Coordinates of C-alpha atoms in Angstrom, one line a residue:
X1 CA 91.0 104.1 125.9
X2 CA 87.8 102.5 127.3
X3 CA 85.5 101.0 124.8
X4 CA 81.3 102.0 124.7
X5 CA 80.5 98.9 127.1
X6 CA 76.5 97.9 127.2
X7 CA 75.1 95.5 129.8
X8 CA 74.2 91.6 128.3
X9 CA 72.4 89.6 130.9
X10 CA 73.8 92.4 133.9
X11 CA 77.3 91.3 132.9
X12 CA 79.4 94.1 130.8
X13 CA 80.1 93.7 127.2
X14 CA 82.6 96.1 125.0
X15 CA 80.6 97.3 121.9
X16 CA 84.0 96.6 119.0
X17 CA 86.8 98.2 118.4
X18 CA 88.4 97.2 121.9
X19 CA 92.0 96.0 120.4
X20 CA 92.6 99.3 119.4
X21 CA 93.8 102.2 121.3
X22 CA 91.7 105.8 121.4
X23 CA 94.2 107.0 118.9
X24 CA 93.6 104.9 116.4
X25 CA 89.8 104.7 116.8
X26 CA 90.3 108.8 116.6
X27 CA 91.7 108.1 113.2
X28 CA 90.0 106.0 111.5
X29 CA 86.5 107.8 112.5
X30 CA 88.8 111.2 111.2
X31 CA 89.4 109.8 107.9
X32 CA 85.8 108.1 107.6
X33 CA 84.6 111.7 108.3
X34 CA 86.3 113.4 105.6
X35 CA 84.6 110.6 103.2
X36 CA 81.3 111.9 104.1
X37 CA 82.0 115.6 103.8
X38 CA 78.7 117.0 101.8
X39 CA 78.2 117.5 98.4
X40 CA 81.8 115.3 97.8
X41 CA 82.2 111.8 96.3
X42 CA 84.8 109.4 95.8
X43 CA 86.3 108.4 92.5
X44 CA 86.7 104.9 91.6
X45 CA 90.1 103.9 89.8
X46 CA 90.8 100.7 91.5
X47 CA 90.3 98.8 87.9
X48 CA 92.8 96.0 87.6
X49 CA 95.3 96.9 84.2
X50 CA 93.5 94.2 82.5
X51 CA 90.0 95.6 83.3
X52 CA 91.2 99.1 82.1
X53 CA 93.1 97.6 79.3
X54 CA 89.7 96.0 77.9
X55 CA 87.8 99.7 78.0
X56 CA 91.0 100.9 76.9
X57 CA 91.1 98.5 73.7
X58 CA 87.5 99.3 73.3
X59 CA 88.1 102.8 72.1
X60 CA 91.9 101.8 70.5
X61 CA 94.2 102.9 73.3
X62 CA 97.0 100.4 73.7
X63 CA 96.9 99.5 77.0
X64 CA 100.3 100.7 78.6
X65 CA 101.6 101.5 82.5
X66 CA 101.8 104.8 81.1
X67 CA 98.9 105.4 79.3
X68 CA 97.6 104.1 83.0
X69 CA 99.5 106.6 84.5
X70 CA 98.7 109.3 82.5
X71 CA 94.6 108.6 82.8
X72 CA 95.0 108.5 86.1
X73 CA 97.0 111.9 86.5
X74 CA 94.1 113.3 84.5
X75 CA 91.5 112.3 87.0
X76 CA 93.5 113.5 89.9
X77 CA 94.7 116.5 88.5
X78 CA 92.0 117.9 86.7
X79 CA 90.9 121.6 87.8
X80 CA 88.8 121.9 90.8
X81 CA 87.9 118.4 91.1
X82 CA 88.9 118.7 94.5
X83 CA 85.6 120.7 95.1
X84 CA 83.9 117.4 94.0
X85 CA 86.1 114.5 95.5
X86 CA 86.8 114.0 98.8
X87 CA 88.5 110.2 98.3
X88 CA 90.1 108.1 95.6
X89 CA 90.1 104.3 95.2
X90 CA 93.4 102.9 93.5
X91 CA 94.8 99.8 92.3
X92 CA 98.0 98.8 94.2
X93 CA 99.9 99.8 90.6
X94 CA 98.6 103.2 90.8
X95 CA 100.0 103.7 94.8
X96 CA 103.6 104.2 93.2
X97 CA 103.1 105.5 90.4
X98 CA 104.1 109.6 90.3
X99 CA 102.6 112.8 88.4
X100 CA 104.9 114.2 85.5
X101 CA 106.8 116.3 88.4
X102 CA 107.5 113.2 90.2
X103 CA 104.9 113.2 93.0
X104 CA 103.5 109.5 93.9
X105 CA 100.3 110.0 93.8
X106 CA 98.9 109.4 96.9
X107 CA 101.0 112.7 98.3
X108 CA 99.5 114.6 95.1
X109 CA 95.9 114.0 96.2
X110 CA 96.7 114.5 99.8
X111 CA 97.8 117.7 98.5
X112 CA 94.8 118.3 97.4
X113 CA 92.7 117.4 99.8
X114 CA 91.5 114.0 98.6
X115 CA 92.2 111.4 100.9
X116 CA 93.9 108.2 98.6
X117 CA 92.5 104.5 99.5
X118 CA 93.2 101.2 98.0
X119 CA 91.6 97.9 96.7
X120 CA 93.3 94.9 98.3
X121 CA 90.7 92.1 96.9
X122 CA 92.3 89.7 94.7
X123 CA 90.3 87.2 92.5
X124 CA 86.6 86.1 92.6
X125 CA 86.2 82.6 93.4
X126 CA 83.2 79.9 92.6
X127 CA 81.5 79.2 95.8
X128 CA 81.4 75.2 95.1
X129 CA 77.4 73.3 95.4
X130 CA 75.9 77.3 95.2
X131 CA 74.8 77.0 91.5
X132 CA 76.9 80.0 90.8
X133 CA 77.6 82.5 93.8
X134 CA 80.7 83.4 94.5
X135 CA 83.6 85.0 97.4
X136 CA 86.1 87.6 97.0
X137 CA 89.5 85.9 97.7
X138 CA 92.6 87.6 99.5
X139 CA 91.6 87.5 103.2
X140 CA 95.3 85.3 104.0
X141 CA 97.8 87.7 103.0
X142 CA 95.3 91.0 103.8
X143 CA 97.5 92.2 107.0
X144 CA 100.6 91.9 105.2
X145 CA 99.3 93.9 101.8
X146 CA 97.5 96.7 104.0
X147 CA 100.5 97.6 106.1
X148 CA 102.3 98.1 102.6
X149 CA 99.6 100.0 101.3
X150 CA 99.7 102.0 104.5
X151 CA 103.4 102.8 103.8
X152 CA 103.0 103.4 100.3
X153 CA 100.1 106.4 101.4
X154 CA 96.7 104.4 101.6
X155 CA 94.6 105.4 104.1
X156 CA 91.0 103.5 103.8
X157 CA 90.6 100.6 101.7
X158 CA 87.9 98.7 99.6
X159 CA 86.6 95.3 99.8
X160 CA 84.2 94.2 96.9
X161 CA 81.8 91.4 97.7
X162 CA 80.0 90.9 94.6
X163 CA 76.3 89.5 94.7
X164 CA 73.9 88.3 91.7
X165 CA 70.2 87.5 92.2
X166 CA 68.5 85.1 90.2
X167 CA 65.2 83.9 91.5
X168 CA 65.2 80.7 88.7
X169 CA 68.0 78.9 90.7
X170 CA 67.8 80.3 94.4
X171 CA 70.4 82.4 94.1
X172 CA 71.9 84.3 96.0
X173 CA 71.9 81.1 98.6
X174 CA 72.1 81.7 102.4
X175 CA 75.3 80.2 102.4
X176 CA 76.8 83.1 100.1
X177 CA 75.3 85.8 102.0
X178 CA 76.9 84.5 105.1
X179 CA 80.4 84.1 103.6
X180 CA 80.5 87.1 101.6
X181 CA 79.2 89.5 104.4
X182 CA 81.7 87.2 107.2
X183 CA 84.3 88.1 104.6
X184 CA 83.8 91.6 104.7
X185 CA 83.9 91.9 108.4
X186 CA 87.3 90.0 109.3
X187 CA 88.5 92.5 106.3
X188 CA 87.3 95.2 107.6
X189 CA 89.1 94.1 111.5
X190 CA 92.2 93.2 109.4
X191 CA 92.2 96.9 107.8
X192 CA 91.6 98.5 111.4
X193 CA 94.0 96.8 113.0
X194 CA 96.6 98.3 110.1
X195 CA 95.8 101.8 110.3
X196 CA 93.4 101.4 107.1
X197 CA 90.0 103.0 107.4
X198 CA 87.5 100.1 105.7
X199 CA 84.9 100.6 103.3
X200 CA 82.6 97.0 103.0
X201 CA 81.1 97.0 99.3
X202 CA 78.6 94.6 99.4
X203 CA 77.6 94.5 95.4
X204 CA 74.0 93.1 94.3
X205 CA 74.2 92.9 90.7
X206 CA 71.4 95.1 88.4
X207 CA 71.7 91.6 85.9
X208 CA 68.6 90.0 86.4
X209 CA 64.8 89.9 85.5
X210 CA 63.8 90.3 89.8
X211 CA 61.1 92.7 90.7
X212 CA 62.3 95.8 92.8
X213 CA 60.7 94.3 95.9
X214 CA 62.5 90.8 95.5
X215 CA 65.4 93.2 95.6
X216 CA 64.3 94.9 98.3
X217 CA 64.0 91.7 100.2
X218 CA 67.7 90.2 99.0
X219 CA 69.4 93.6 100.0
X220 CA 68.1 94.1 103.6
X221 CA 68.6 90.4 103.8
X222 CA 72.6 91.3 102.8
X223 CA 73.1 94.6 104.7
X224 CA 71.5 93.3 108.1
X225 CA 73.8 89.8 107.9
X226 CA 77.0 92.7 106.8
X227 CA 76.1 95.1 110.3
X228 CA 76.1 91.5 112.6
X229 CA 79.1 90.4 111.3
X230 CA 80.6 93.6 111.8
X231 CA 79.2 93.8 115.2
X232 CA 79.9 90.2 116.0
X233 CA 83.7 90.9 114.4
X234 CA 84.3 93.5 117.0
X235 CA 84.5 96.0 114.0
X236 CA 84.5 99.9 115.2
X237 CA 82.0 100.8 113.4
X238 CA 82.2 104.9 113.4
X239 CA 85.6 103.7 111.7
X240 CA 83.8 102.2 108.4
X241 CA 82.3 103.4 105.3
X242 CA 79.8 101.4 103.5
X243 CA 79.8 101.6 99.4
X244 CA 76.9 99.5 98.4
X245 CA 74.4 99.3 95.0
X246 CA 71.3 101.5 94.4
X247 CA 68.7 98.9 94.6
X248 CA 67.5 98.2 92.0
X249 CA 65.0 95.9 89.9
X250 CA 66.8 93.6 87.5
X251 CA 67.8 95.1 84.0
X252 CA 65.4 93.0 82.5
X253 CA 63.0 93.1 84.6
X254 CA 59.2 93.3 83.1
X255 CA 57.7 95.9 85.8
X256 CA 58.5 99.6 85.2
X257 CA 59.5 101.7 88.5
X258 CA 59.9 105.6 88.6
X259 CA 62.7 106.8 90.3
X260 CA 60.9 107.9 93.1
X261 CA 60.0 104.1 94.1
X262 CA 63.3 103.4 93.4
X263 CA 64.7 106.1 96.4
X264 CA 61.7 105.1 98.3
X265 CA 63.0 101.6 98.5
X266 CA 66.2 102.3 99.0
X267 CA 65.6 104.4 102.1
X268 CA 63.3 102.4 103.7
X269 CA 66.2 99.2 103.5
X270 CA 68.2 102.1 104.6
X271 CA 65.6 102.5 107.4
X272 CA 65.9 99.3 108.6
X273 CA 69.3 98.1 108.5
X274 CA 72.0 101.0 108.2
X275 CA 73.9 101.8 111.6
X276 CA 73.4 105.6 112.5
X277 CA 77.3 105.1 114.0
X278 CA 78.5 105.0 110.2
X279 CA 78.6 108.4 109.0
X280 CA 78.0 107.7 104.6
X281 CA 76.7 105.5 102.4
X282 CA 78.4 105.9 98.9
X283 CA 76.9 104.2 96.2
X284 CA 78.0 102.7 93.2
X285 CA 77.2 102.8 89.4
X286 CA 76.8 99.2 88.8
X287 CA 76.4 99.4 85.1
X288 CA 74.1 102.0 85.7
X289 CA 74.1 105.3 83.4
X290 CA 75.3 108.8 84.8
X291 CA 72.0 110.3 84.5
X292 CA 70.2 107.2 86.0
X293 CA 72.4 106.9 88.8
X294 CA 72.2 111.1 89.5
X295 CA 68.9 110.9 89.3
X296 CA 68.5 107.8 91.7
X297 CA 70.9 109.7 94.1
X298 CA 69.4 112.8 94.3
X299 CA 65.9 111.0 94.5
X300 CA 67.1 109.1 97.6
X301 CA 68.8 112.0 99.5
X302 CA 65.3 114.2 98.8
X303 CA 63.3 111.0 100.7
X304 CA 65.8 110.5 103.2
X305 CA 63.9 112.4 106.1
X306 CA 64.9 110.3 109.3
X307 CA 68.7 108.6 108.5
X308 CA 71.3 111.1 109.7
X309 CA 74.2 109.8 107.1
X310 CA 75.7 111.4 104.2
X311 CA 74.4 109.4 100.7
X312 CA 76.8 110.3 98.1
X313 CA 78.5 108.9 94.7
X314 CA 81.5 106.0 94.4
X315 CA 81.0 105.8 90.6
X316 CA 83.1 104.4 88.0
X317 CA 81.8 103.1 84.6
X318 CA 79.0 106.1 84.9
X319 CA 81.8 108.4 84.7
X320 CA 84.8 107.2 82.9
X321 CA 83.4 104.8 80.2
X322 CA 81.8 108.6 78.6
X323 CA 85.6 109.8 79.0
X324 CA 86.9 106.9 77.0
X325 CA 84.5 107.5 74.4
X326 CA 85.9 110.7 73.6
X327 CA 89.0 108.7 72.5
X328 CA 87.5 106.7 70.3
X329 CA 88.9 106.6 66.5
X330 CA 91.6 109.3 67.6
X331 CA 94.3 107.0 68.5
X332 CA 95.5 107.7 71.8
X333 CA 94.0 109.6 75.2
X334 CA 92.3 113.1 74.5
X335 CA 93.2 114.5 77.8
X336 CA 92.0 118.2 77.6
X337 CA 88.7 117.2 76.5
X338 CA 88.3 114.5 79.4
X339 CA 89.3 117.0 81.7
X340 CA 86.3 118.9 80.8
X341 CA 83.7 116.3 80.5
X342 CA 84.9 115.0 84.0
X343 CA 84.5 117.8 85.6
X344 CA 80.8 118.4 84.2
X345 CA 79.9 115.0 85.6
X346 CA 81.7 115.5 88.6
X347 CA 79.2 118.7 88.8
X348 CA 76.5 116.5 88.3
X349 CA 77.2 113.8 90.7
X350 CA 77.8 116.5 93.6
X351 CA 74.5 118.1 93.0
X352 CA 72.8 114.4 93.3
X353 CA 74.4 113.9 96.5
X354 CA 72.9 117.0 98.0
X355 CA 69.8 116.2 96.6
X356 CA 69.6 118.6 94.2
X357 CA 70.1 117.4 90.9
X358 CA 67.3 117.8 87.9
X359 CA 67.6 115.8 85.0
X360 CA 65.5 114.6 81.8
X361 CA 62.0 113.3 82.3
X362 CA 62.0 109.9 82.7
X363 CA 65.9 110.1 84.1
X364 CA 66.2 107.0 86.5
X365 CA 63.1 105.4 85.9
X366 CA 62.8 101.9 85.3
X367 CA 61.3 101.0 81.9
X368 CA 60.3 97.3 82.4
X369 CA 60.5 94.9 79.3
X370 CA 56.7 95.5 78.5
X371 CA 57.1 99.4 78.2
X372 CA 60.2 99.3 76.2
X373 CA 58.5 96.7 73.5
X374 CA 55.5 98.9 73.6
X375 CA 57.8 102.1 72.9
X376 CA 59.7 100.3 69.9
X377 CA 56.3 99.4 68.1
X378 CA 55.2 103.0 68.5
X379 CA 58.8 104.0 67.2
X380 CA 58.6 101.1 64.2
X381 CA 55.2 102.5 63.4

């Protein structure tokens, strides 16, 4: 039970994770293992039913607990996805919800090998005199949620912290950084301290016109002020995941980037700030496209030479809004065909996380504002 101690001015200091026995540190590093197992992702379904209801609407699916229910069932049932998935991210609704032969599904995808999570965040809150930023609330009632969830079959959860640069107005300001990333690390003790494995999701929008160094400079700013809160939190880190944005330059950004300086930036940030005693980085989609993010992905794992961590997928959007579209004009869900197509991008996004994934030309470049006028005008002519 004796904590990694280091010596601070020749007087001993325990290096986190002291309030919990060897046990339960033995756990939580067990289960953050299994979330970096190679060539395996996790699936995000942690949407809210009124996010899922709008993409649901979008494609004319009335938004039901059991048309909820029965998307979900799809995604954890469909053949071989197992191969692909190592974890699953649900919505507190989804935790007691049961497959058609009345397995909840957190037991189904145990069954399967896929360890089931949970997203205890509640609502985003306006961060007052910022000009904008903002704070994930939910931090008062966390113990009390995450020992339910722990009952119900959780075990890791998934804290959002969602960033958005915007060099017009100073934003993000150093007062969100701090309170976003001090956030994540009490969340990520509170989840310990239940028996919750924590993933810390510090999000850095795409929106934006920023360069990709500007968002190299706001994201190493972000993940070095996350890993000293942690550390200063007494989080065990071994006993964390961390789920963070591709860094990117800003959607409309004027510069154009191939995807190799994309994945170089992103492992030199990587480089410079990411613990080697947290075993994966899983990244999400952030409005980003399927082939875009794969591409990215694979392009990062390839340039990752020194960092010994698994870099794999934690995608959403990339991968279900191309589902929903199947549905669209058919009047209800088109499960055998999603089935299908899920399992092709699941394919795609395992290959990318083993660095091994060949797309188009031009797949996850950056075509800045300039390029893409220039290529309309050619296309007009």
């Amino acid at each position: 039970d004796i904590a990694p101690i280091i010596l601070h001015n020749n007087k001993k200091k325990t290096m986190g994770g002291t309030f919990l026995t060897a046990a339960q540190q033995q756990a939580l590093e067990s289960t953050a293992e299994c979330l970096a197992s190679k060539g395996k992702g996790i699936t995000a379904c942690d949407e809210s039913a009124g996010t899922i209801g709008k993409r649901f609407e979008a494609v004319g699916i009335t938004n039901t607990e059991e048309h909820r229910r029965l998307y979900r069932q799809m995604l954890f049932t469909a053949p071989t996805c197992e191969e692909y998935l190592c974890g699953a991210i649900l919505d507190p609704e989804t935790l007691l919800q049961k497959s058609d032969d009345g397995t909840l599904f957190p037991q189904l995808l145990q069954n399967r090998g896929i360890v089931p999570g949970v997203k205890p965040h509640l609502k985003v809150y306006t961060l007052p005199g910022t000009g904008g930023d903002t704070v994930m609330q939910g931090l008062d009632s966390l113990a009390v949620r995450c020992k339910k969830y722990y009952a119900e079959g959780a075990r890791f959860a998934k804290w959002r912290s969602p960033i958005v640069i915007d060099t017009s107005s100073g934003r993000p300001t150093d007062l969100a950084i701090r309170a976003n990333m001090s956030d994540l690390a009490r969340y990520a003790l509170i989840c310990q301290s239940e028996g919750l494995m924590p993933i810390v999701e510090p999000d850095v929008s795409l929106s934006g016109s920023h360069t990709l160094e500007q968002a190299v400079s706001v994201n190493t700013k972000v993940l070095a002020e996350l890993f000293k809160q942690m550390i200063d939190h007494g989080v065990y880190m071994p006993g964390t995941t961390l789920k963070s944005n591709i860094i990117n330059p800003g959607k409309e950004c004027p510069v154009s980037y191939t995807v190799d300086d994309i994945a170089k930036a992103n492992v030199s940030v990587l480089e410079q700030t990411f613990p080697v005693a947290m075993k994966t980085a899983n990244y999400l989609s952030g409005g980003q496209s399927l082939e875009d993010a794969a591409a990215r992905l694979s392009a990062i794992n390839k340039f990752n030479k020194k960092g010994p961590w698994n870099l794999s997928f934690s995608w959403s959007a990339a991968m279900q809004l191309p589902l929903l579209e199947i549905c669209r004009g058919k009047g209800g869900l088109q499960l055998e065909g999603m089935r299908k197509l899920y399992i092709e991008e699941l394919k795609i996004a395992s290959a990318a996380s083993k660095g091994e994934w060949t797309g188009k030309e031009g797949d996850g470049d950056h075509k800045g504002d300039r390029k893409r006028k220039l290529e309309d005008d050619i296309q007009v002519t």
